[in-house]
XYZ file of C-alpha atoms in Angstrom:
398
model
C 5.647 46.781 27.349
C 8.454 48.697 29.021
C 9.672 47.912 32.542
C 8.482 51.308 33.835
C 5.011 50.714 32.463
C 4.914 47.205 33.927
C 5.838 48.540 37.378
C 3.151 51.212 37.032
C 0.508 48.599 36.170
C 1.553 46.431 39.137
C 1.428 49.405 41.526
C -1.977 50.445 40.146
C -3.265 46.907 40.646
C -2.070 46.793 44.276
C -3.509 50.266 44.957
C -6.858 49.373 43.400
C -7.176 46.201 45.442
C -6.097 48.041 48.605
C -8.696 50.780 48.032
C -11.385 48.175 47.423
C -10.392 46.365 50.635
C -10.356 49.659 52.563
C -13.806 50.576 51.250
C -15.152 47.184 52.276
C -13.572 47.522 55.738
C -15.070 50.989 56.209
C -18.506 49.714 55.232
C -18.235 46.827 57.685
C -16.988 49.079 60.491
C -19.732 51.641 59.777
C -22.370 48.931 59.875
C -20.915 47.534 63.078
C -20.904 50.907 64.847
C -24.438 51.606 63.642
C -25.494 48.427 65.379
C -23.644 49.398 68.552
C -25.272 52.826 68.497
C -28.710 51.309 68.023
C -28.195 48.822 70.884
C -26.923 51.597 73.182
C -29.873 53.907 72.497
C -32.287 51.031 72.782
C -30.863 50.068 76.181
C -30.937 53.650 77.514
C -34.469 54.258 76.296
C -35.637 50.986 77.837
C -34.205 51.942 81.245
C -35.769 55.414 81.126
C -39.199 54.114 80.187
C -39.111 51.504 82.929
C -38.417 54.155 85.515
C -40.566 56.888 83.975
C -43.305 55.476 81.729
C -44.794 58.955 81.292
C -41.563 60.121 79.608
C -42.298 58.072 76.486
C -43.417 61.103 74.481
C -40.272 63.033 75.396
C -38.070 60.095 74.404
C -39.789 59.658 71.053
C -39.506 63.401 70.366
C -35.745 63.314 71.150
C -35.211 60.310 68.858
C -37.084 61.995 66.007
C -34.958 65.119 66.363
C -31.794 62.987 66.425
C -32.829 61.110 63.288
C -33.819 64.376 61.588
C -30.176 65.553 61.774
C -30.737 67.735 64.804
C -28.338 65.674 66.864
C -25.718 68.397 66.615
C -27.872 70.739 68.632
C -28.541 68.066 71.197
C -24.855 67.185 71.483
C -24.072 70.780 72.470
C -25.797 70.195 75.812
C -23.161 68.184 77.600
C -25.031 66.149 80.223
C -22.752 63.151 80.699
C -19.470 64.906 81.426
C -20.685 66.662 84.612
C -21.925 63.289 85.789
C -18.387 61.826 85.459
C -18.751 59.870 82.163
C -16.225 59.804 79.331
C -16.452 58.631 75.709
C -14.102 55.756 76.429
C -16.621 54.408 78.934
C -18.948 53.612 76.063
C -16.324 52.205 73.626
C -14.544 49.669 75.810
C -16.766 46.894 74.584
C -15.827 47.675 70.960
C -12.054 47.945 71.559
C -11.360 44.327 70.703
C -13.514 44.553 67.612
C -11.605 47.669 66.515
C -8.285 45.899 66.973
C -9.633 42.893 65.092
C -10.788 45.034 62.162
C -7.443 46.862 62.064
C -5.456 43.636 62.086
C -7.707 42.141 59.428
C -7.270 45.141 57.122
C -3.519 45.203 57.662
C -3.248 41.459 57.115
C -5.303 41.695 53.909
C -3.055 44.466 52.591
C 0.123 42.528 53.416
C -1.320 39.391 51.867
C -2.262 41.202 48.658
C 1.152 42.844 48.463
C 3.115 39.612 48.899
C 0.717 37.692 46.694
C 1.324 40.187 43.903
C 5.110 40.001 44.370
C 5.106 36.195 44.474
C 2.864 36.002 41.424
C 5.112 38.387 39.513
C 8.245 36.442 40.532
C 6.615 33.195 39.484
C 5.702 34.591 36.065
C 9.244 35.960 35.629
C 10.684 32.573 36.600
C 8.506 30.904 33.972
C 9.632 33.367 31.297
C 13.286 32.902 32.229
C 12.848 29.128 32.164
C 11.196 29.312 28.739
C 14.039 31.437 27.339
C 16.629 29.116 28.908
C 14.958 26.071 27.321
C 14.867 27.879 23.984
C 18.614 28.576 24.190
C 19.209 24.912 25.051
C 17.307 23.950 21.903
C 19.451 26.411 19.950
C 22.623 24.791 21.274
C 21.548 21.363 20.024
C 20.290 22.758 16.720
C 16.601 22.029 17.298
C 15.314 25.527 17.999
C 12.047 26.634 16.480
C 10.606 30.110 16.093
C 9.879 31.721 19.446
C 6.178 31.596 20.263
C 4.481 34.933 20.723
C 4.051 35.929 24.370
C 2.217 38.910 25.758
C 4.422 41.959 26.114
C 6.271 42.193 29.422
C 9.683 43.071 30.855
C 11.272 40.214 28.872
C 9.833 41.119 25.470
C 12.862 43.166 24.407
C 15.235 40.433 25.621
C 13.191 37.868 23.706
C 13.360 39.972 20.541
C 17.134 40.388 20.852
C 17.620 36.646 21.448
C 15.531 35.864 18.382
C 17.514 38.341 16.265
C 20.810 36.906 17.503
C 19.737 33.319 16.857
C 18.447 34.247 13.397
C 21.746 35.955 12.608
C 23.703 32.921 13.843
C 21.624 30.580 11.701
C 22.150 32.807 8.672
C 25.875 32.955 9.370
C 25.971 29.181 9.730
C 24.087 28.667 6.459
C 26.383 31.155 4.729
C 29.442 29.349 6.103
C 28.095 25.989 4.924
C 27.336 27.448 1.506
C 30.795 29.019 1.319
C 32.343 25.685 2.270
C 30.360 23.892 -0.425
C 31.297 26.561 -2.974
C 34.933 26.274 -1.974
C 34.862 22.507 -2.397
C 33.127 22.856 -5.766
C 35.636 25.467 -6.909
C 38.546 23.270 -5.866
C 37.078 20.388 -7.842
C 36.605 22.598 -10.900
C 40.094 24.073 -10.570
C 41.620 20.619 -10.323
C 39.730 19.587 -13.450
C 40.779 22.727 -15.332
C 44.429 22.356 -14.371
C 44.474 18.649 -15.173
C 43.714 19.220 -18.863
C 46.689 21.475 -19.746
C 49.070 19.494 -17.530
C 48.093 16.293 -19.338
C 48.585 17.992 -22.703
C 52.008 19.306 -21.624
C 53.060 15.861 -20.388
C 52.090 14.231 -23.679
C 53.930 16.912 -25.636
C 57.068 16.476 -23.502
C 56.975 12.705 -24.071
C 56.671 13.282 -27.807
C 59.614 15.688 -27.765
C 61.728 13.125 -25.901
C 61.280 10.723 -28.785
C 61.658 13.315 -31.505
C 61.762 17.068 -31.659
C 58.515 18.553 -32.917
C 57.705 22.212 -33.419
C 54.032 21.321 -33.074
C 54.645 19.810 -29.620
C 56.515 22.931 -28.541
C 53.631 25.135 -29.700
C 51.222 22.911 -27.811
C 53.286 23.318 -24.636
C 53.351 27.077 -25.055
C 49.593 27.127 -25.655
C 48.848 25.108 -22.536
C 51.243 27.172 -20.428
C 49.443 30.298 -21.603
C 46.150 28.683 -20.631
C 47.525 27.899 -17.163
C 48.691 31.501 -16.832
C 45.239 32.820 -17.723
C 43.656 30.377 -15.293
C 45.985 31.500 -12.526
C 45.248 35.184 -13.150
C 41.488 34.618 -13.251
C 41.537 32.551 -10.046
C 43.525 35.232 -8.242
C 40.991 37.874 -9.252
C 38.056 35.676 -8.202
C 39.679 34.923 -4.851
C 40.150 38.659 -4.228
C 36.519 39.265 -5.114
C 35.369 36.517 -2.742
C 37.560 37.835 0.065
C 36.425 41.417 -0.505
C 39.997 42.652 -0.953
C 39.549 43.837 -4.534
C 38.932 47.582 -4.261
C 36.972 49.069 -7.154
C 37.395 52.795 -7.727
C 34.302 54.996 -8.040
C 34.785 57.655 -10.706
C 32.954 59.150 -13.660
C 34.021 57.362 -16.863
C 32.734 57.712 -20.413
C 30.995 54.662 -21.903
C 32.444 55.128 -25.389
C 35.949 55.365 -23.890
C 35.501 52.087 -21.952
C 34.237 50.200 -25.013
C 36.973 51.610 -27.264
C 39.761 50.690 -24.841
C 38.342 47.165 -24.487
C 38.242 46.762 -28.276
C 41.842 48.042 -28.592
C 43.035 45.291 -26.228
C 41.405 42.694 -28.499
C 42.650 44.180 -31.765
C 45.090 41.350 -32.534
C 42.550 38.626 -31.710
C 39.908 40.325 -33.839
C 42.329 40.625 -36.734
C 43.437 36.986 -36.443
C 39.847 35.729 -36.478
C 38.718 38.080 -39.248
C 36.110 39.639 -36.967
C 35.282 43.351 -36.896
C 33.727 45.424 -34.142
C 31.253 48.294 -34.449
C 31.139 50.901 -31.638
C 29.000 53.939 -32.572
C 29.819 57.261 -30.955
C 26.565 58.449 -29.383
C 27.813 61.416 -27.424
C 29.115 61.661 -23.907
C 27.451 59.281 -21.445
C 29.106 58.726 -18.079
C 28.829 55.940 -15.532
C 30.307 55.718 -12.028
C 32.683 52.747 -12.083
C 36.295 51.556 -12.077
C 37.806 52.129 -15.532
C 40.305 49.247 -15.570
C 38.017 46.552 -14.150
C 34.979 47.663 -16.152
C 37.150 47.500 -19.258
C 38.200 43.961 -18.198
C 34.538 42.942 -17.973
C 33.811 44.365 -21.454
C 36.865 42.574 -22.895
C 35.531 39.210 -21.681
C 32.083 39.889 -23.205
C 33.486 41.067 -26.542
C 35.844 38.088 -26.650
C 32.964 35.704 -26.047
C 31.011 37.237 -28.936
C 34.092 37.090 -31.184
C 34.652 33.383 -30.479
C 31.108 32.585 -31.677
C 31.147 34.967 -34.607
C 34.448 34.490 -36.439
C 34.437 36.471 -39.675
C 31.387 38.473 -38.642
C 30.863 41.697 -36.696
C 30.530 42.340 -32.962
C 28.114 45.205 -32.366
C 27.944 47.616 -29.427
C 25.188 50.030 -28.495
C 24.576 52.202 -25.453
C 21.936 54.632 -24.212
C 21.096 56.453 -21.002
C 17.987 57.451 -19.062
C 17.443 58.928 -15.576
C 17.478 55.438 -13.979
C 20.349 53.621 -15.662
C 22.872 53.452 -18.502
C 22.350 50.446 -20.773
C 25.081 48.803 -22.864
C 24.366 46.091 -25.443
C 27.066 43.833 -26.937
C 25.933 41.239 -29.486
C 27.187 39.167 -32.391
C 25.822 37.735 -35.634
C 26.321 34.093 -34.760
C 23.876 31.317 -33.953
C 23.214 32.595 -30.435
C 23.127 30.731 -27.135
C 21.622 27.318 -26.668
C 18.444 27.730 -24.651
C 19.592 25.304 -21.960
C 22.916 27.169 -21.562
C 21.434 30.618 -20.805
C 20.596 30.017 -17.080
C 24.170 28.803 -16.440
C 26.294 31.112 -18.593
C 27.568 33.194 -15.651
C 28.370 30.247 -13.387
C 32.038 29.666 -12.662
C 33.730 27.063 -14.860
C 30.566 26.506 -16.889
C 31.229 25.940 -20.574
C 28.334 25.820 -22.999
C 27.849 23.427 -25.865
C 29.427 25.765 -28.407
C 32.198 27.053 -26.108
C 35.437 27.956 -27.848
C 38.431 25.667 -27.647
C 40.734 26.398 -24.730
C 38.180 28.331 -22.696
C 38.132 27.810 -18.933
C 34.636 29.110 -18.136
C 35.631 31.991 -15.861
C 35.442 35.071 -18.103
C 31.665 35.570 -17.999
C 31.518 34.843 -14.271
C 34.251 37.407 -13.647
C 32.451 40.021 -15.787
C 29.206 39.456 -13.886
C 30.840 39.924 -10.474
C 32.676 43.072 -11.564
C 29.495 44.627 -12.982
C 27.264 43.680 -10.033
C 29.769 45.079 -7.529
C 29.433 48.438 -9.312
C 25.674 48.788 -8.942
C 24.951 47.032 -12.213
C 23.236 44.005 -13.710
C 23.960 41.760 -16.669
C 21.898 39.192 -18.504
C 22.316 37.081 -21.617
C 19.727 36.621 -24.343
C 19.360 35.823 -28.023
C 18.570 38.545 -30.555
C 15.270 38.156 -32.462
C 17.136 38.028 -35.797
C 19.816 35.706 -34.400
C 23.000 36.221 -32.460
C 23.970 36.221 -28.803
C 23.496 39.437 -26.815
C 24.720 40.701 -23.439
C 22.632 43.440 -21.805
C 24.433 45.479 -19.122
C 22.842 48.158 -16.948
C 24.636 50.516 -14.593
C 22.090 52.118 -12.264
C 22.229 55.725 -11.131
C 22.683 55.639 -7.346
C 20.967 53.210 -4.899
C 21.239 49.466 -5.265
C 21.198 47.498 -8.468
C 17.842 46.207 -9.542
């Protein structure tokens, strides 16, 4: 309820009570004056009949005419004024009663007015105290959901306080989660870095005793792994911080897949793996060419590592809602227990390739989802691991 409406209701309440009190006062005053009038007429008639008993018929006739609403005609014959009487001569006895009635009505109105104000102030004080106690509970971390009150001037303030507290709690939970994720990432990074450093140290010790081409190749391999780890961590940190800007432009799906395959040409040749990308006509998605290509490279590379000597297949199609891209291999597929965790950072499945660091799939997922897309992993009915990517047309990803 708005403040203006609340004031209107309060004013209407005071006015209603005042009118009821005024009506009651008028009724009491009317009854009182009716009694005075009756006593006055009764006294006058008694005096007349004592002095002139034979005038009883004339008195009764005058009273009947007065009661029959003919008093106006009688009042036109002014008898008392020539005899020196005034209206005030007959109202002096009621003066005190009039003053008493006036003071009583005024006092009742003042009382009702101040009672209403005091009651309103008391209710406001209670509401303020309740909100203050709620904020105290918030400060010590023991706040509960605000109980529902009737709508009043403080309802909007209560709603805003609840929204602010809810936002603060969400921000706190997000900060705690981010802190936990940061600690977990640091632990995983330390573990990932420890492996190549240990391998390099062992190779260096071997080379100190005797020169070995194999040890030198091992050092180069581990240094390359550290370089890849560093690059991936930098990209992930930019994604987490929101500083990685992805361009929004129309790009052709076949072009993205072909460029990704070209970057893996040497690896495919070395592993004896081929890749099949059918040309299905022009189909465009709104995305960043370079980073989308990076995501596809990671997915194709994952399929290649589990399908050496086989073929990595690609397929894509489009409908009014989304563009779907499928990338699958002819290997044994994913272990069932690995599927829920494949896109977690630093997670490496049971059949993960040697030297992997468990960041590629996580990076692909974040790149795709930040471009209004989704990705999921599944096994093909006839065998083989499959990645299903969807880029949605406008709106939010589903």
